[in-house]
Coordinates of C-alpha atoms in Angstrom, one line a residue:
M1 CA 0.2 0.2 0.4
G2 CA 3.1 2.1 0.0
T3 CA 6.6 2.8 0.7
R4 CA 8.6 2.2 3.2
L5 CA 10.2 4.9 5.2
P6 CA 12.7 5.3 7.4
L7 CA 12.7 7.6 10.4
G8 CA 15.3 10.5 11.6
R9 CA 15.4 12.3 7.7
S10 CA 14.6 15.9 7.8
I11 CA 11.4 17.4 5.8
A12 CA 13.7 20.1 4.7
G13 CA 16.3 17.8 3.2
L14 CA 14.1 14.9 2.6
A15 CA 10.4 14.8 0.8
A16 CA 9.8 11.1 2.4
L17 CA 9.6 11.7 5.9
L18 CA 6.8 10.7 7.5
S19 CA 7.2 10.1 11.3
L20 CA 6.7 13.9 12.2
G21 CA 4.9 17.2 11.4
L22 CA 1.4 15.6 11.2
A23 CA -1.4 18.8 11.8
G24 CA -1.9 18.7 15.0
C25 CA -1.0 15.2 16.1
S26 CA 0.9 14.5 19.4
Y27 CA 2.5 11.8 18.3
S28 CA 6.0 12.8 16.9
D29 CA 9.7 12.0 16.7
A30 CA 11.5 14.5 18.2
S31 CA 15.3 14.1 16.5
T32 CA 13.3 15.1 13.2
Q33 CA 12.9 18.6 12.0
A34 CA 10.2 20.0 9.8
E35 CA 10.7 22.3 6.7
P36 CA 10.6 25.5 7.1
A37 CA 8.9 27.9 4.9
A38 CA 11.1 30.9 3.0
A39 CA 11.6 33.8 4.5
A40 CA 9.2 36.4 2.7
A41 CA 8.1 39.9 3.7
P42 CA 4.5 39.3 5.2
T43 CA 2.0 42.3 5.0
F44 CA 2.4 44.5 8.5
S45 CA -1.3 46.4 7.4
A46 CA -3.4 46.5 10.8
S47 CA -5.3 43.7 11.3
P48 CA -8.6 43.9 10.7
S49 CA -9.7 41.8 13.4
A50 CA -7.2 43.6 15.8
A51 CA -8.5 46.1 18.3
K52 CA -7.3 49.4 17.6
P53 CA -5.8 51.1 20.3
P54 CA -6.8 54.4 21.8
L55 CA -4.3 56.1 19.9
D56 CA -3.7 57.5 16.5
G57 CA -0.4 56.7 15.8
E58 CA 0.5 54.7 13.0
T59 CA 1.3 51.1 14.4
V60 CA 3.3 48.1 12.3
R61 CA 2.2 44.8 13.1
D62 CA 3.6 41.4 12.1
S63 CA 2.0 39.1 9.8
F64 CA 0.3 37.1 12.7
G65 CA -1.3 40.9 13.9
N66 CA 0.9 41.4 17.2
A67 CA 2.0 45.4 17.0
D68 CA 6.0 45.6 17.4
F69 CA 6.2 49.5 16.2
Y70 CA 4.4 52.7 17.0
T71 CA 5.1 56.3 15.5
T72 CA 4.1 58.6 18.4
V73 CA 1.9 61.8 17.8
A74 CA 0.9 65.1 19.1
G75 CA 0.2 64.3 23.0
D76 CA 1.3 60.8 23.1
T77 CA 3.0 59.6 26.4
L78 CA 4.9 56.7 27.7
P79 CA 2.1 55.2 29.9
A80 CA -0.5 55.5 27.4
V81 CA 1.3 54.0 24.9
A82 CA 2.2 51.6 26.9
A83 CA -1.5 51.0 28.6
A84 CA -2.8 50.9 24.9
Y85 CA -0.6 48.1 23.8
K86 CA -1.1 46.3 27.7
L87 CA 2.5 46.6 28.3
S88 CA 4.4 48.7 31.3
E89 CA 6.0 51.6 31.2
A90 CA 8.9 50.3 32.3
K91 CA 9.5 47.6 29.5
V92 CA 8.3 50.5 26.7
A93 CA 10.9 53.0 28.1
G94 CA 13.6 50.0 27.9
F95 CA 12.9 48.2 25.0
N96 CA 13.7 51.9 23.3
G97 CA 16.5 53.0 25.8
L98 CA 14.4 55.4 27.4
Q99 CA 13.6 56.7 31.0
P100 CA 10.1 56.0 32.2
G101 CA 8.2 59.4 32.4
T102 CA 10.2 60.8 29.9
P103 CA 8.2 63.2 26.9
L104 CA 7.5 62.0 23.5
T105 CA 8.1 63.8 20.5
P106 CA 5.9 63.4 17.9
G107 CA 7.7 61.4 15.2
T108 CA 9.4 58.8 17.3
R109 CA 9.1 55.3 15.9
L110 CA 8.6 53.6 19.4
R111 CA 9.6 49.5 19.8
L112 CA 7.1 47.3 21.6
I113 CA 9.6 44.4 21.8
P114 CA 13.1 44.0 22.7
A115 CA 15.2 45.7 21.3
G116 CA 18.1 42.5 20.7
P117 CA 19.2 39.5 22.1
M118 CA 18.2 38.6 25.8
P119 CA 18.8 35.2 28.2
G120 CA 16.6 33.0 26.3
A121 CA 16.6 34.3 22.9
K122 CA 20.6 35.1 22.5
G123 CA 20.8 34.2 18.7
A124 CA 20.8 36.5 15.4
A125 CA 17.8 37.5 14.3
T126 CA 16.7 38.7 10.8
V127 CA 14.3 41.5 9.8
D128 CA 12.5 42.9 6.9
A129 CA 12.4 46.5 5.8
N130 CA 9.7 47.2 8.4
G131 CA 11.8 46.0 10.9
I132 CA 9.7 43.0 11.8
P133 CA 11.4 40.0 12.6
T134 CA 11.3 37.2 10.0
G135 CA 13.7 34.4 11.0
Y136 CA 15.9 33.6 13.9
T137 CA 18.7 31.4 14.2
I138 CA 18.8 28.9 18.2
E139 CA 21.4 29.6 20.6
P140 CA 22.5 26.9 23.3
D141 CA 20.7 27.4 26.4
D142 CA 17.7 29.4 24.0
S143 CA 14.3 28.6 25.9
L144 CA 10.8 29.0 24.2
A145 CA 9.6 31.9 26.8
G146 CA 12.2 33.4 25.6
I147 CA 11.9 33.3 22.2
T148 CA 8.4 34.2 22.0
Y149 CA 8.6 37.0 24.5
R150 CA 11.9 38.8 22.5
F151 CA 9.8 38.6 19.3
N152 CA 6.1 39.1 20.3
L153 CA 4.6 35.6 19.2
T154 CA 2.5 33.3 21.0
Q155 CA 3.7 29.8 21.0
E156 CA 0.9 29.1 18.4
Q157 CA 1.8 31.7 16.4
L158 CA 5.7 29.8 16.2
A159 CA 4.1 26.8 15.8
E160 CA 2.1 27.8 12.7
A161 CA 5.2 30.1 10.9
N162 CA 7.2 27.0 11.0
K163 CA 4.1 24.7 9.6
V164 CA 4.6 22.2 12.7
P165 CA 2.0 21.1 15.4
F166 CA 1.7 22.6 18.7
T167 CA 2.8 19.9 20.4
Y168 CA 6.1 20.5 18.8
E169 CA 6.7 23.9 20.4
K170 CA 5.3 23.2 23.4
G171 CA 7.6 20.4 24.3
N172 CA 10.4 22.3 23.6
V173 CA 11.2 19.7 20.9
F174 CA 11.5 21.4 17.5
F175 CA 12.0 25.1 18.2
I176 CA 15.5 24.5 20.9
Q177 CA 17.7 23.1 19.0
A178 CA 21.1 25.3 18.9
G179 CA 22.1 26.3 15.5
K180 CA 18.4 25.6 14.0
A181 CA 17.1 28.0 11.8
I182 CA 13.1 29.1 12.1
Q183 CA 10.7 31.0 10.8
L184 CA 9.3 34.1 13.2
Q185 CA 6.7 34.9 10.4
K186 CA 3.8 33.5 8.1
K187 CA 3.9 34.3 4.7
P188 CA 1.2 36.5 2.8
V189 CA -2.0 33.7 1.7
D190 CA -4.8 35.1 -0.3
S191 CA -7.9 36.3 1.8
R192 CA -10.1 33.3 0.0
S193 CA -8.1 30.2 1.3
G194 CA -9.1 27.8 3.9
S195 CA -12.6 28.0 3.9
G196 CA -12.9 24.6 2.1
A197 CA -14.7 21.5 3.5
S198 CA -13.0 19.3 5.8
V199 CA -13.5 15.4 6.3
N200 CA -12.8 14.9 10.2
N201 CA -11.6 11.3 11.7
S202 CA -13.3 11.1 15.4
F203 CA -10.3 12.8 17.4
G204 CA -11.1 16.0 15.7
Q205 CA -8.2 15.6 13.3
T206 CA -8.5 16.5 9.9
V207 CA -8.1 13.6 7.0
F208 CA -9.3 15.0 3.7
Y209 CA -9.6 18.9 2.7
T210 CA -10.7 20.3 -0.3
T211 CA -9.5 23.1 -1.7
V212 CA -10.8 26.2 -2.9
D213 CA -9.6 29.6 -4.8
G214 CA -6.8 31.3 -3.5
D215 CA -6.1 27.9 -1.3
S216 CA -2.0 27.3 -1.9
F217 CA 0.4 25.2 -0.1
D218 CA 1.4 27.6 2.1
S219 CA -2.1 28.3 3.6
L220 CA -2.5 24.4 4.0
G221 CA 0.7 24.2 5.5
Y222 CA -0.2 27.1 8.4
K223 CA -3.7 25.6 8.6
F224 CA -2.7 22.1 8.6
R225 CA 0.5 22.3 9.9
S226 CA 1.8 20.4 7.4
T227 CA 5.1 21.0 5.5
T228 CA 4.5 21.6 1.2
A229 CA 7.1 18.5 1.5
Q230 CA 4.7 15.9 3.3
I231 CA 1.6 17.3 1.3
L232 CA 3.3 16.6 -2.0
L233 CA 3.7 13.0 -0.3
Y234 CA 0.6 12.4 0.9
N235 CA -0.5 13.2 -3.1
P236 CA 1.6 12.1 -5.8
S237 CA -0.8 14.1 -8.1
L238 CA 0.0 17.4 -6.6
Q239 CA 3.3 19.2 -8.2
A240 CA 5.2 21.5 -5.9
D241 CA 5.6 24.0 -9.0
Q242 CA 1.9 24.4 -9.7
P243 CA -1.2 25.6 -8.5
I244 CA -3.4 23.6 -6.0
P245 CA -6.5 23.6 -8.3
A246 CA -9.8 24.2 -6.1
G247 CA -11.9 21.5 -5.8
T248 CA -8.8 19.1 -5.0
K249 CA -9.4 16.5 -2.2
V250 CA -6.0 17.0 -0.6
R251 CA -5.2 14.3 2.1
L252 CA -3.6 15.6 5.0
I253 CA -2.4 12.5 6.9
P254 CA 0.0 9.6 5.6
G255 CA -2.7 6.7 5.3
E256 CA -1.7 5.3 2.8
V257 CA 1.5 5.6 2.6
K258 CA 3.6 2.8 5.1
I259 CA 6.1 4.9 7.6
E260 CA 8.4 3.0 9.6
G261 CA 6.4 1.5 12.9
A262 CA 3.3 1.7 11.1
Q263 CA 3.6 -1.3 8.0
G264 CA 0.6 -2.5 8.1
T265 CA -3.0 -2.5 6.9
F266 CA -6.0 -0.5 7.8
T267 CA -9.8 -0.3 6.8
A268 CA -11.6 2.9 6.5
D269 CA -15.3 3.9 6.2
A270 CA -17.2 5.3 3.1
N271 CA -15.7 8.6 3.6
G272 CA -11.9 7.2 3.3
V273 CA -11.9 8.2 7.3
P274 CA -9.4 5.3 8.9
L275 CA -11.3 2.7 11.3
T276 CA -8.9 -0.4 12.3
Y277 CA -5.4 -1.3 12.1
T278 CA -4.0 -4.6 11.7
T279 CA 0.1 -4.5 13.2
A280 CA 2.7 -5.5 11.4
P281 CA 6.0 -6.8 13.3
G282 CA 7.9 -3.7 14.5
D283 CA 4.8 -1.2 14.6
T284 CA 4.8 1.2 17.6
E285 CA 1.8 3.0 19.3
R286 CA 3.4 6.7 18.2
Q287 CA 4.0 5.6 15.0
V288 CA 0.4 4.1 14.3
S289 CA -1.2 7.0 16.1
F290 CA 0.8 9.5 14.0
R291 CA 0.1 8.1 10.1
F292 CA -3.8 8.1 11.2
G293 CA -4.0 11.0 13.2
V294 CA -5.2 9.3 16.2
T295 CA -4.4 11.3 19.5
D296 CA -5.7 9.3 22.0
L297 CA -5.0 5.3 20.6
R298 CA -5.5 3.6 23.9
S299 CA -9.1 5.3 24.1
A300 CA -10.4 3.3 21.4
N301 CA -9.5 0.6 22.7
R302 CA -10.4 0.1 26.4
P303 CA -11.8 -3.0 27.8
S304 CA -14.8 -3.7 28.4
T305 CA -14.5 -3.9 32.0
G306 CA -12.7 -3.0 34.2
T307 CA -10.5 0.1 34.8
G308 CA -7.3 -0.8 33.0
G309 CA -5.4 0.7 30.1
A310 CA -5.7 -0.5 26.6
W311 CA -6.4 -4.2 25.8
Y312 CA -4.1 -4.6 22.8
D313 CA -0.8 -6.6 23.8
F314 CA 2.9 -5.3 23.5
T315 CA 6.1 -6.7 22.4
D316 CA 8.1 -3.8 23.8
L317 CA 6.2 -1.9 26.3
P318 CA 9.0 0.7 27.2
T319 CA 9.1 1.6 23.4
G320 CA 5.4 1.3 22.5
E321 CA 6.1 -1.7 20.2
L322 CA 3.1 -3.5 19.3
K323 CA 2.6 -7.2 19.3
P324 CA 1.5 -8.0 15.2
G325 CA -1.4 -9.5 14.0
Q326 CA -3.3 -7.2 16.0
T327 CA -6.7 -5.6 14.4
I328 CA -7.2 -2.7 16.8
S329 CA -9.6 0.6 16.6
V330 CA -8.0 4.2 15.2
A331 CA -11.6 5.8 15.7
L332 CA -12.6 6.8 18.4
D333 CA -16.4 7.3 18.0
K334 CA -16.0 3.0 17.1
P335 CA -14.0 1.2 19.4
I336 CA -13.2 -2.4 19.7
N337 CA -13.5 -3.4 23.1
K338 CA -12.1 -6.4 24.7
P339 CA -13.5 -8.1 27.5
G340 CA -11.5 -7.6 30.9
S341 CA -9.3 -9.9 32.0

């Protein structure tokens, strides 16, 4: 049903990696890196959804709508600017090398983010013509908290910019690797993108998405946390240098593509959503879960009685290796319950 794909390859270098990067999947291999998005200059006009502060000067926002700079007008004060952006006066003053209480001259461009390297984010950053940070190289001892604070991003936004599941970034798996170059912004995408129909599994993970006009590899990547290399691998009919036609049903999990640690066969419902899986030698809970977009495999395989864990058997419990030849459920709404012992 597919090609055997060894773990440990970088998606950036090899389109064949399938052990990481599934949109929203909680089971991933910490050693693998997702394909970074190319640096680009996002649009920095004020986000329509962002509440306009009670100030009359110009605000420069990043691709997520976060305010990074503000240009003062007559009557502005440091306390007023700080309050408008939910910062302390001391922070705004510190970001700009000022003392709290310093009068502001109209036309002063104020930073609303830290000015440079700091504990937890000591590496070099690239910026665009507006001063918005677009890329960053991780240094030893950097922390997720330091990176998100320095660049005025949430953890979820950082994950989205790099097209990886939030679980990577939440666990300091993907981002905190010395020497790794990460993206800090999204590329601009068509405003029409992302409105197509989705087919989800019972865990709420999207298995298929039908594209609309304006959808692109980038828009799908940001929405579903899936790199272009992964989308191409799951959908051999698509081409990287060609637009995705509207009405295309795009697969967003490996599914048909076998991966190391999930080499068995499966059944699916009429919509193509996987229902059951028959294990093969070397299969692990984590990789089976990744292949089918499962966030809690054990909950789909509880014993009928008692309070024990999943009923299926292991060959090696510490590594999660499953005994081959077992048919287990990969659907929460259609569990396979075996009698408790």
